[in-house]
Coordinates of C-alpha atoms in Angstrom, one line a residue:
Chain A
X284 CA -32.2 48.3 1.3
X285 CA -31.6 48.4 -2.4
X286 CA -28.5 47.5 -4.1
X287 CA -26.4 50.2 -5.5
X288 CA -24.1 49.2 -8.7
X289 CA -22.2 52.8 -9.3
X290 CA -21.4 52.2 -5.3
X291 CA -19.9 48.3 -6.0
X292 CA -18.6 49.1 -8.9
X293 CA -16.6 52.1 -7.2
X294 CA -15.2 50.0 -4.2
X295 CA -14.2 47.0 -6.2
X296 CA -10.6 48.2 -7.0
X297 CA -9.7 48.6 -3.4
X298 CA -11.3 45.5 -2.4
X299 CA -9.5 43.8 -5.0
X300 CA -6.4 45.0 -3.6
X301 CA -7.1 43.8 -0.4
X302 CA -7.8 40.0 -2.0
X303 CA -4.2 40.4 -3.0
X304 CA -3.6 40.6 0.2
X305 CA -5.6 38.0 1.3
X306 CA -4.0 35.7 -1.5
X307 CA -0.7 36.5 -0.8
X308 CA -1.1 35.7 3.0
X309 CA -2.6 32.6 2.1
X310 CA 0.1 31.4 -0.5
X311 CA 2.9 32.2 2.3
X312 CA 0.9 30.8 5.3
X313 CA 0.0 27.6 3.3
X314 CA 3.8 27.4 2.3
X315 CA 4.5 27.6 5.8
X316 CA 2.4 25.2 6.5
X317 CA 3.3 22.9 4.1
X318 CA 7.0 23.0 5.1
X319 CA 7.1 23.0 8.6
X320 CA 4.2 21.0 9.2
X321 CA 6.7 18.0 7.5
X322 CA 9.5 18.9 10.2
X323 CA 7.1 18.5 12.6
X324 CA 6.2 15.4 11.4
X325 CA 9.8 13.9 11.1
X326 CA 10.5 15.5 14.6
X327 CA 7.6 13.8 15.8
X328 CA 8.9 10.2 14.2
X329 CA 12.2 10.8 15.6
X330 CA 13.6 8.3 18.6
X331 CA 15.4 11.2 20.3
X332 CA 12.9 11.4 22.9
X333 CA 14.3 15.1 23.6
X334 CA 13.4 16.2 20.6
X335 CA 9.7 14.0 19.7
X336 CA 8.5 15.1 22.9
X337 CA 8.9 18.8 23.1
X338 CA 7.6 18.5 19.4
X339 CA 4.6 16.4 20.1
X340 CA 3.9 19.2 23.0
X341 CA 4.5 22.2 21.0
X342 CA 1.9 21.2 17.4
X343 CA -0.8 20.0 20.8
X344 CA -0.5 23.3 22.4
X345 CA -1.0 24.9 18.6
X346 CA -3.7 23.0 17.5
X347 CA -5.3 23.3 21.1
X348 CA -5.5 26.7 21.5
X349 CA -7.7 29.7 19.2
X350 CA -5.7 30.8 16.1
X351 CA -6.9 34.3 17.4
X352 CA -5.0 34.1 20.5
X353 CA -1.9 33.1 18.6
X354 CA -2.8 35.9 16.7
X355 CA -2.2 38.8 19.5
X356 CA 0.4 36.7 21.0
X357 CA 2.7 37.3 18.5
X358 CA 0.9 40.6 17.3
X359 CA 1.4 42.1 20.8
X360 CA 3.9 39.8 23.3
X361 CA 6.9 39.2 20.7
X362 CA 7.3 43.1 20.2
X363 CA 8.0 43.6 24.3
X364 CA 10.2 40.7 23.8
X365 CA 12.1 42.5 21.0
X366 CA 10.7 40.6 18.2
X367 CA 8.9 43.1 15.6
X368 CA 7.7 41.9 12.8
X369 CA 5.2 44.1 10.2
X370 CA 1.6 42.7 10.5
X371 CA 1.3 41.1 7.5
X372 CA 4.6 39.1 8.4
X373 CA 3.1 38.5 11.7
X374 CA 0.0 37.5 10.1
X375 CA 1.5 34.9 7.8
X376 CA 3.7 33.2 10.7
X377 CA 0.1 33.0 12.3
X378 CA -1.5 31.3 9.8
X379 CA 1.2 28.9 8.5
X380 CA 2.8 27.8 12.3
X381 CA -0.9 26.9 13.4
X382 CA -1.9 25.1 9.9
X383 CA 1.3 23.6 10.4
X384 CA 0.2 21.6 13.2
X385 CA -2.8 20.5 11.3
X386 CA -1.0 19.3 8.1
X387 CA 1.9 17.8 10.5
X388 CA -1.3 15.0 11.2
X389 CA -2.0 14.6 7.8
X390 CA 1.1 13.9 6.7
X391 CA 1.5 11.4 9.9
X392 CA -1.3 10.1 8.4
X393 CA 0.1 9.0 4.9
X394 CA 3.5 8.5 6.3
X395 CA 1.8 5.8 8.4
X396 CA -0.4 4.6 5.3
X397 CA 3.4 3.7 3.4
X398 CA 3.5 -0.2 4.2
X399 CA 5.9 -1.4 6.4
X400 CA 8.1 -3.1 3.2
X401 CA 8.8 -0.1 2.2
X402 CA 10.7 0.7 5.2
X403 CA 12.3 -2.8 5.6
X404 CA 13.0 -2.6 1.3
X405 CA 15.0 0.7 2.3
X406 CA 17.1 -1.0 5.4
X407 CA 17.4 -3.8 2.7
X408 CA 18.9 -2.0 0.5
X409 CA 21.0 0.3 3.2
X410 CA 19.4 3.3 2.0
X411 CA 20.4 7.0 3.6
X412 CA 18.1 8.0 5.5
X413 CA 17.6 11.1 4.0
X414 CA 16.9 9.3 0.8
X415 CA 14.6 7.2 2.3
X416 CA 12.4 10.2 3.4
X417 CA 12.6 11.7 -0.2
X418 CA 12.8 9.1 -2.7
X419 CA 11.0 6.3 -0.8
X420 CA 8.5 7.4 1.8
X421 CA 7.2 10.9 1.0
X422 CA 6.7 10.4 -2.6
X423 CA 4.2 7.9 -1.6
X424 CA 2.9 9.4 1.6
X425 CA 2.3 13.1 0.0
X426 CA -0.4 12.2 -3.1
X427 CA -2.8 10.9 -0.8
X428 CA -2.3 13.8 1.8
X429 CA -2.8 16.2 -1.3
X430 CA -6.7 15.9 -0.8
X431 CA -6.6 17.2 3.2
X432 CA -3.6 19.5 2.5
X433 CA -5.9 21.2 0.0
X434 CA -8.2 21.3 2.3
X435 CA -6.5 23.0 5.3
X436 CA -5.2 25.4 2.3
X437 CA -8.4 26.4 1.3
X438 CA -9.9 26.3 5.0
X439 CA -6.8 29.0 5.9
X440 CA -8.1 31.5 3.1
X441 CA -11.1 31.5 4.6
X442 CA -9.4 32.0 8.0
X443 CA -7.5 35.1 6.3
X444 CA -10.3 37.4 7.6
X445 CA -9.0 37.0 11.3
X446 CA -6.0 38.8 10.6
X447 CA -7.8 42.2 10.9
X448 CA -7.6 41.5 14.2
X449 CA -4.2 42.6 13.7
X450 CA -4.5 45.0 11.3
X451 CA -3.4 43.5 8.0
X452 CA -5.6 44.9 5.1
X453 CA -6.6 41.8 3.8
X454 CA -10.3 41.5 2.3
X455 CA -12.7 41.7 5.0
X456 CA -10.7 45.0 6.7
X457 CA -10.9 46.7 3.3
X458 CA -14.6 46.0 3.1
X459 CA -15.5 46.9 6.6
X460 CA -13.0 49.7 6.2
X461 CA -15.4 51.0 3.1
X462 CA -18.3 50.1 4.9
X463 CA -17.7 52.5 7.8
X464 CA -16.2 55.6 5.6
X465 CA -19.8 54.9 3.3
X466 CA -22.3 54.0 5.8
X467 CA -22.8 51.3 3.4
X468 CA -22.1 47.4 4.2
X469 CA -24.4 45.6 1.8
X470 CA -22.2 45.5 -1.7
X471 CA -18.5 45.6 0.0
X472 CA -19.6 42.6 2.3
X473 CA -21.4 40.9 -0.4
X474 CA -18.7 41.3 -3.3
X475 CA -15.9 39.7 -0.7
X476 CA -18.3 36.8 0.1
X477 CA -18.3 36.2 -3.9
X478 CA -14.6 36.7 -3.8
X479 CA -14.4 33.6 -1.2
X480 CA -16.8 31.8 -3.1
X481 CA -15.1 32.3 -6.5
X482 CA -11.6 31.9 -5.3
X483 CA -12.5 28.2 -2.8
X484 CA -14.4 26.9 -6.1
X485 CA -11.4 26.8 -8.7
X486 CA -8.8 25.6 -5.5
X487 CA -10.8 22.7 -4.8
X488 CA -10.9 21.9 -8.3
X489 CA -7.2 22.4 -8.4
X490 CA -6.4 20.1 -5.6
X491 CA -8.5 17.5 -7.3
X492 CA -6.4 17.7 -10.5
X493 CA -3.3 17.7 -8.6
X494 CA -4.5 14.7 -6.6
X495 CA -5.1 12.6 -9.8
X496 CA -1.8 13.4 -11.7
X497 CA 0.6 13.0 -8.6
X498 CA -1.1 9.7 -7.6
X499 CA 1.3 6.6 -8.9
X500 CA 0.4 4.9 -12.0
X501 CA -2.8 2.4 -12.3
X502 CA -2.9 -1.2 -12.9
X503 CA -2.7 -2.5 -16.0
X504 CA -5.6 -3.8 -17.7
Chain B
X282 CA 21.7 -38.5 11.4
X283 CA 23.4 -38.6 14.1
X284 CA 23.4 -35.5 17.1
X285 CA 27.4 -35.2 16.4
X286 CA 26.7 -35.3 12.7
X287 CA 23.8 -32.3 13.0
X288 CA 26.1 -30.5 15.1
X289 CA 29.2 -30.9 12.4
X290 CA 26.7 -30.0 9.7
X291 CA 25.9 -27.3 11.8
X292 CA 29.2 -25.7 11.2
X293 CA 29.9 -27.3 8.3
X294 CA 33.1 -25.5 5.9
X295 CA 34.5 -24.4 9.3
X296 CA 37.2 -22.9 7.0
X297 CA 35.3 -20.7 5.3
X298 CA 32.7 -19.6 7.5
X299 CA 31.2 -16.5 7.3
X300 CA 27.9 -16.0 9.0
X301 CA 27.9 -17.1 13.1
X302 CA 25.2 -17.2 15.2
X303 CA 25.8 -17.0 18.4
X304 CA 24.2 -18.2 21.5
X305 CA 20.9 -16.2 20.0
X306 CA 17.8 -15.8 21.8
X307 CA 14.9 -14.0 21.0
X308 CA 11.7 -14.0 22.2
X309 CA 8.0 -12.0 21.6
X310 CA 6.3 -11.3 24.7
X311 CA 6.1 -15.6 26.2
X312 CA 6.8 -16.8 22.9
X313 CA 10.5 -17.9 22.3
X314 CA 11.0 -17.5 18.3
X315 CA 14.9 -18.2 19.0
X316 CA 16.4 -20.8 21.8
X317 CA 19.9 -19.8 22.6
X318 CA 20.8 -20.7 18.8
X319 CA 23.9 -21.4 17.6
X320 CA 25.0 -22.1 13.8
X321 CA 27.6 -20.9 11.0
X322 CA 27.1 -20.4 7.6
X323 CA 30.5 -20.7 5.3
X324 CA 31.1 -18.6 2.7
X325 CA 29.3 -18.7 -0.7
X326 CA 27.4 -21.6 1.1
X327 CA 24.1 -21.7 -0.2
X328 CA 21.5 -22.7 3.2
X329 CA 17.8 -23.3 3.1
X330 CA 15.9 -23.1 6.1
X331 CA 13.0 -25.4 6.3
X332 CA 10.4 -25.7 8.9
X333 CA 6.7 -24.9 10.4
X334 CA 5.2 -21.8 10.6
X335 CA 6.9 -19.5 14.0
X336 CA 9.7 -22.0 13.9
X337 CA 12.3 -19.1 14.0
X338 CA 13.6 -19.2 10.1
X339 CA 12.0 -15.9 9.0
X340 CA 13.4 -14.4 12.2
X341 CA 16.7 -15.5 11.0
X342 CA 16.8 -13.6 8.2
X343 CA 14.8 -10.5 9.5
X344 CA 17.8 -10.6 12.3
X345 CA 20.5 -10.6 9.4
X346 CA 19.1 -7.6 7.8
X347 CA 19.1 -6.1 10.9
X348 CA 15.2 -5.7 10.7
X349 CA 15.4 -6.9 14.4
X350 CA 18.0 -7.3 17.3
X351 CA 18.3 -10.5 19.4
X352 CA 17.5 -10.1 23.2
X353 CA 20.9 -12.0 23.5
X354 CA 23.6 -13.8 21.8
X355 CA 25.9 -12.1 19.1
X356 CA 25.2 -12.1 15.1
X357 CA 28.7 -11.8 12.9
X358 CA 29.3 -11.1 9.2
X359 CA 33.0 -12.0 8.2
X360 CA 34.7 -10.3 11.0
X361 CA 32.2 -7.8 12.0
X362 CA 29.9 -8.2 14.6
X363 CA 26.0 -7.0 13.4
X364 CA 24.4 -5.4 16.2
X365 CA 27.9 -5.1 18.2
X366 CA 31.4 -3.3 18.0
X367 CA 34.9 -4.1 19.8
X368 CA 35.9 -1.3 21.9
X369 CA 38.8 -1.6 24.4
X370 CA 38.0 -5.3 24.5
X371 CA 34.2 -4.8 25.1
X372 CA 32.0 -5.8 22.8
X373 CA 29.4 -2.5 22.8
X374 CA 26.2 -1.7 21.3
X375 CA 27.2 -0.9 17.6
X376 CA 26.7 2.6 15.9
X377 CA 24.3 3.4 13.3
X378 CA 27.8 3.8 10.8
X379 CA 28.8 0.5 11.9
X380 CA 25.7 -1.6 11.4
X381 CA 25.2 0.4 7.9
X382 CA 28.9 -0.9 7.0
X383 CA 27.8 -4.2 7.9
X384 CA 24.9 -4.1 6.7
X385 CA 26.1 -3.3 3.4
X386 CA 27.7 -6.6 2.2
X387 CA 24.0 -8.1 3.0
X388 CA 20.5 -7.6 1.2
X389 CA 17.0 -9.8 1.3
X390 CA 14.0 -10.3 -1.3
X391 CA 10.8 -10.1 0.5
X392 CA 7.9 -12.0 0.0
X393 CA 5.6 -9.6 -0.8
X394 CA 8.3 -8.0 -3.4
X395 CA 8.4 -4.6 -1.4
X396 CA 9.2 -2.9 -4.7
X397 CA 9.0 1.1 -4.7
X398 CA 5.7 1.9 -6.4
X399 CA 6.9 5.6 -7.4
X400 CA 9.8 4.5 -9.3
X401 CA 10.1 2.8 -12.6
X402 CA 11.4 -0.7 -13.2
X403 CA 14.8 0.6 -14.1
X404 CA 14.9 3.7 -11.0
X405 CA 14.0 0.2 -8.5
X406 CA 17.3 -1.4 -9.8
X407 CA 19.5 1.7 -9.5
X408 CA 18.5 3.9 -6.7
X409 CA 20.5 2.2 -4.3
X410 CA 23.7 1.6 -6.6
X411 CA 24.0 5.4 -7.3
X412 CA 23.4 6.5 -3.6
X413 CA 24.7 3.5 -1.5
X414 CA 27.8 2.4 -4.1
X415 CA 28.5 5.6 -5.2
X416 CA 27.7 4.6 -8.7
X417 CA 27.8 7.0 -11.2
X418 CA 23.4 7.0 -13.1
X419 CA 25.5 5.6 -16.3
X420 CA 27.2 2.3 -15.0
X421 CA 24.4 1.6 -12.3
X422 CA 21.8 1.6 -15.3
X423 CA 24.4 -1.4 -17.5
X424 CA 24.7 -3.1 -14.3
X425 CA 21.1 -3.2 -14.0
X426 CA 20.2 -3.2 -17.5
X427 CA 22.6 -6.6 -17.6
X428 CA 20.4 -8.1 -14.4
X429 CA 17.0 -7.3 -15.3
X430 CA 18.3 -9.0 -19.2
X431 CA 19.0 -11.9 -16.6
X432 CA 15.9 -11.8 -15.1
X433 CA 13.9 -11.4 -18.7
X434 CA 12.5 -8.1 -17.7
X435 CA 14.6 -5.6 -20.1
X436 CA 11.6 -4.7 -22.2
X437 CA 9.9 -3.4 -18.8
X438 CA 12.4 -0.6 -17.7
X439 CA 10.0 2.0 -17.9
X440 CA 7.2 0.5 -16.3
X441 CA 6.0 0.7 -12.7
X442 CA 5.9 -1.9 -10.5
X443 CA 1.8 -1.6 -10.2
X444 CA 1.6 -2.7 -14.0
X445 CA 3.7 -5.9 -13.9
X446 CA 2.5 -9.2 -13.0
X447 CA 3.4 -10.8 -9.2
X448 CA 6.2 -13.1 -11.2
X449 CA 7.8 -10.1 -12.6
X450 CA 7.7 -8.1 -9.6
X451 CA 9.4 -10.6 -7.9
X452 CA 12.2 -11.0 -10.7
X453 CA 12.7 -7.5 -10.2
X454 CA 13.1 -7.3 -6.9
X455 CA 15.9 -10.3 -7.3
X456 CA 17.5 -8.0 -9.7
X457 CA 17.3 -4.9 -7.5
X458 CA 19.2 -6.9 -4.6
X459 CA 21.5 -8.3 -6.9
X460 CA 22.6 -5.0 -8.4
X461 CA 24.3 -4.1 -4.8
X462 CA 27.2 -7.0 -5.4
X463 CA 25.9 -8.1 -2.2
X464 CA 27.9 -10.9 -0.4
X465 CA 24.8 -12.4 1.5
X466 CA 21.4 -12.9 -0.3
X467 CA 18.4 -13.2 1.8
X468 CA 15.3 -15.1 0.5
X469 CA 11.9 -14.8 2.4
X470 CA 9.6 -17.2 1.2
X471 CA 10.2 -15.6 -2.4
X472 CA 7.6 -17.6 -4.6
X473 CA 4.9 -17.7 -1.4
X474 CA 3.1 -15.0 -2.7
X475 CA 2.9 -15.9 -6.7
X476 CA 0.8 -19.1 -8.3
X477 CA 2.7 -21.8 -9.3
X478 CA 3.0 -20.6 -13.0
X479 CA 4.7 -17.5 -11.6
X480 CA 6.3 -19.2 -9.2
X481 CA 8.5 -21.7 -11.7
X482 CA 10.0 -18.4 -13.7
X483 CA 10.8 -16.8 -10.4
X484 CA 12.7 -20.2 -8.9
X485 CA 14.7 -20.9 -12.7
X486 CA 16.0 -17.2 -12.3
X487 CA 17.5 -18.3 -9.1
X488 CA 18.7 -21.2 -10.1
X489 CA 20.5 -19.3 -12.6
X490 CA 21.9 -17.1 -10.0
X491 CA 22.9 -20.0 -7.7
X492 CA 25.0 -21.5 -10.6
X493 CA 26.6 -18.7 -11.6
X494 CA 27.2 -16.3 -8.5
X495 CA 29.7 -17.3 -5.5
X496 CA 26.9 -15.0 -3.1
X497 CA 26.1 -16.7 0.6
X498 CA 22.9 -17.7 0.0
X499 CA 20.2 -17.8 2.8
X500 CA 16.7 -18.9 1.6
X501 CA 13.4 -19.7 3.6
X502 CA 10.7 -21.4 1.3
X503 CA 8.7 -24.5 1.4
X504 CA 9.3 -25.3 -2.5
X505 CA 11.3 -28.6 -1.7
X506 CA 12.4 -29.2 -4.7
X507 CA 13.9 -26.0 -5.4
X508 CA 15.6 -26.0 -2.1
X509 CA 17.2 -29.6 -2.9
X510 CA 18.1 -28.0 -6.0
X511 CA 20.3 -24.8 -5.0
X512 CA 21.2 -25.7 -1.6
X513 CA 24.0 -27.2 0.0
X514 CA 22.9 -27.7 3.6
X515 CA 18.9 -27.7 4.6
X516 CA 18.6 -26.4 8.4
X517 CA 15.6 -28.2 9.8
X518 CA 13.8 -25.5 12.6
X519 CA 11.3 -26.3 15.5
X520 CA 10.5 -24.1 18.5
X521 CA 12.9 -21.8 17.4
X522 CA 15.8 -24.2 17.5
X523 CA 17.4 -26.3 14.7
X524 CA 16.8 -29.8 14.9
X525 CA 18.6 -31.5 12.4
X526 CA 20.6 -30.1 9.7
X527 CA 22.2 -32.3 7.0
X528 CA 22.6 -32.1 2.8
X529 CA 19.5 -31.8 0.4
X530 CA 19.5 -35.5 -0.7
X531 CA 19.9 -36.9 3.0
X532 CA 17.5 -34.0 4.6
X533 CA 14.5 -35.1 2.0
X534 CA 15.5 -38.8 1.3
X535 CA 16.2 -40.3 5.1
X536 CA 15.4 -37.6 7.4
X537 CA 16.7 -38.2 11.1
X538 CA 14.2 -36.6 12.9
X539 CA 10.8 -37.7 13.5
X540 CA 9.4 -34.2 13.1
X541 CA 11.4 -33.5 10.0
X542 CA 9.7 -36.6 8.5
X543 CA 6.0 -35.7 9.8
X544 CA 6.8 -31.9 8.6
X545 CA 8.3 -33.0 5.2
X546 CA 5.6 -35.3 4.6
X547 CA 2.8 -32.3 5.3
X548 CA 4.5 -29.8 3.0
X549 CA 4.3 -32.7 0.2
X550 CA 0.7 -33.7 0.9
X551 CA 0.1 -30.0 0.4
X552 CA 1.7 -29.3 -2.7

């Protein structure tokens, strides 16, 4: 097996296209994620017990079962139900809702790592409760959760690759896609792996810039 | 003192009373912090509540911020009831609305400061101003550019509460209660946290709001001097009851109570 250049070379705009894919269902799946995973969270907190509860059941039956099965569930079930979505849009719901139970615990996590006085300074000073949640506690619960947020971001891209399952064109599709038509696996599989590699290097990096500017101020010297 | 003479400094300015206690018990699994309690504070009547460790004074003022409920008894403000509201007669469970009204005219400084770490000096003072009052960013920055000038902290608007020291943190944090006009000031053991050094800049400043506010001051601290300073009436607390409550000058001169005396005499040996 020998590696053929003028072959790479000719699939790399189609496999590019399909890392646009990829990218883009990662961005909206990780925006997803990042949103509703925080509802989840303040559902969770919440002393209704009708609403905690059914919450706290839902994001366990998420994170409990294969991302796969969710996958076909609402690939395959939601359409008899009259629900169609395209697959990419289907894809993205996917990702984000079961990430979402993920970052939901991370962001339980560093809501639970705000000391107590903050709370109690907030009642002090009769503080909404809405402007608790965005001017007291989630400003200092969200830099630390930056680092496993990033995380789960970068984890989902490499996740991306399931939604061919479904039939989204995302990278892996397009490469086995070229690999079929060619009879030729070696450079489309290899170029995507670089694509992961070169792609999950610069976010990490990213989330560990973002980490040090949005954490609050040090102490003097 | 006398037990009529506690119980009339007890409820001392009956005309002007403005805090009751009533009947309030509260207890932690066997341990009874508060023993069917009963007091009034008048208003603008500054109070210090004095006593050991678990005695019940923190709980005191934890209850009047509404940071707990009693298991019985009733808490009032002026004319509203804290943790209850008159319907038909009945005094009910209160509403969220209601014990935010309430809770409005009343604010506490923490011992451990409790400053927001993500806001500037000057964002600590007005945040709750602007979205509690209703103040517009432009008069709830005077008003709190005016308290932290009190407090001597007016150079230190911009920065964050990580880069001052413990004292100025604390000065802060008075100014950030005082900035809500509250009627009630709560003080948890405000200088328990700070060396003495830090301590003495954090007491003068409330001095200096003692003498020149008419606010209902409630303070728990073991700096005796201080407390004989600013207060009018000293609560003495044991097993979650108040044993003898009297002036400054007759509280610390000729104590009543033999465990005011022994208590009094260990926070001196210790300072």
């Amino acid at each position: 097996m020998t590696w053929d250049w003028g072959y790479a070379w000719e699939t790399l705009p189609q496999l590019l296209d399909g890392l646009g894919v990829t990218v883009l269902a990662t961005l909206a799946g990780t925006a997803i994620a990042l949103v509703l995973g925080l509802v989840f969270t303040v559902m969770r907190r919440s002393s209704a017990r009708w609403i905690s509860i059914p919450t706290e059941i839902f994001v366990e039956f998420i994170r409990s079962t294969p991302l796969l099965v969710q996958l076909f569930v609402l690939f395959f079930v939601l359409p008899e139900a009259g629900i169609q979505l395209s697959a990419f849009m289907t894809g993205v719901i996917g990702l984000g809702l079961h990430y979402a139970t993920y970052t939901s615990e991370v962001y339980r996590s560093g809501i639970e790592g705000v000391p107590a006085g903050q709370w109690e300074a907030a009642k002090a000073l009769n503080l909404p409760t809405r402007r608790v949640w965005t001017s007291v506690i989630l400003p200092q619960a969200v830099p630390p959760s930056i680092p496993a947020l990033g995380n789960y971001a970068i984890a989902m891209f490499k996740e991306t690759p399931q939604l061919t399952v479904i039939t989204v064109m995302e990278l892996l599709s397009v490469a086995r896609q070229l690999g079929a038509e060619n009879y030729r696996y070696l450079e489309p599989v290899t170029i995507i792996g670089v694509l992961f590699l070169l792609l999950s290097l610069p976010t990490a990096w990213l989330v560990r810039r973002m980490e040090r500017r949005l954490v609050p101020a040090p102490r003097p010297v | 003192m006398s037990q009529s003479a506690t119980e009339a400094a007890l409820t001392s300015r009956k005309d002007g009373q403005f805090i009751h206690f009533d009947k309030v018990s509260k207890r932690f699994g066997d341990n009874v912090v508060l023993d069917d309690l009963s007091f009034a504070v008048g208003a603008g009547e500054r109070v210090t509540l004095i006593g050991p460790s678990g005695s019940g004074k923190t709980t005191i003022l934890r209850m009047l911020m509404t940071l707990m409920e009693p298991d019985t008894g009733t808490v009032r403000v002026g004319d509203d009831y804290l943790f209850h509201e008159e319907r038909g007669g009945k005094l009910v469970p209160a509403s969220e609305a209601h014990v935010r009204k309430v809770r409005q005219r009343i604010t506490m400084v923490f011992q451990s400061f409790n400053l927001f770490p993500n806001m500037r000096v000057l964002r600590n003072v007005t945040e709750a101003p602007v979205h509690v009052l209703g103040l517009s960013k432009e008069e709830a920055e005077e008003r709190a550019l005016g308290l932290l000038e009190m407090v001597g902290l007016d150079h230190k608007i911009d920065s964050y509460p990580s880069q001052l020291s413990g004292g100025q943190q604390q000065r802060v944090a008075i100014a950030r209660a005082l900035a809500m006009r509250p009627d009630v000031l709560l003080l948890d053991e405000v200088t328990s946290a700070l060396d003495p050094e830090l301590a003495a800049g954090v007491l003068d400043v409330l001095r200096d709001v003692a003498k020149t506010t008419d606010v209902t001051m409630l303070c728990v601290t073991h700096a005796m001097k201080f407390a004989r300073d600013i207060s009018h009436r000293v609560l003495m607390f044991c097993e979650g009851k108040i044993i003898e409550a009297a002036p400054p000058e007759q509280m610390f001169d000729s104590p009543d109570h033999e465990r005011t005396r022994s208590f009094l005499q260990s926070v001196l040996n210790e300072s």
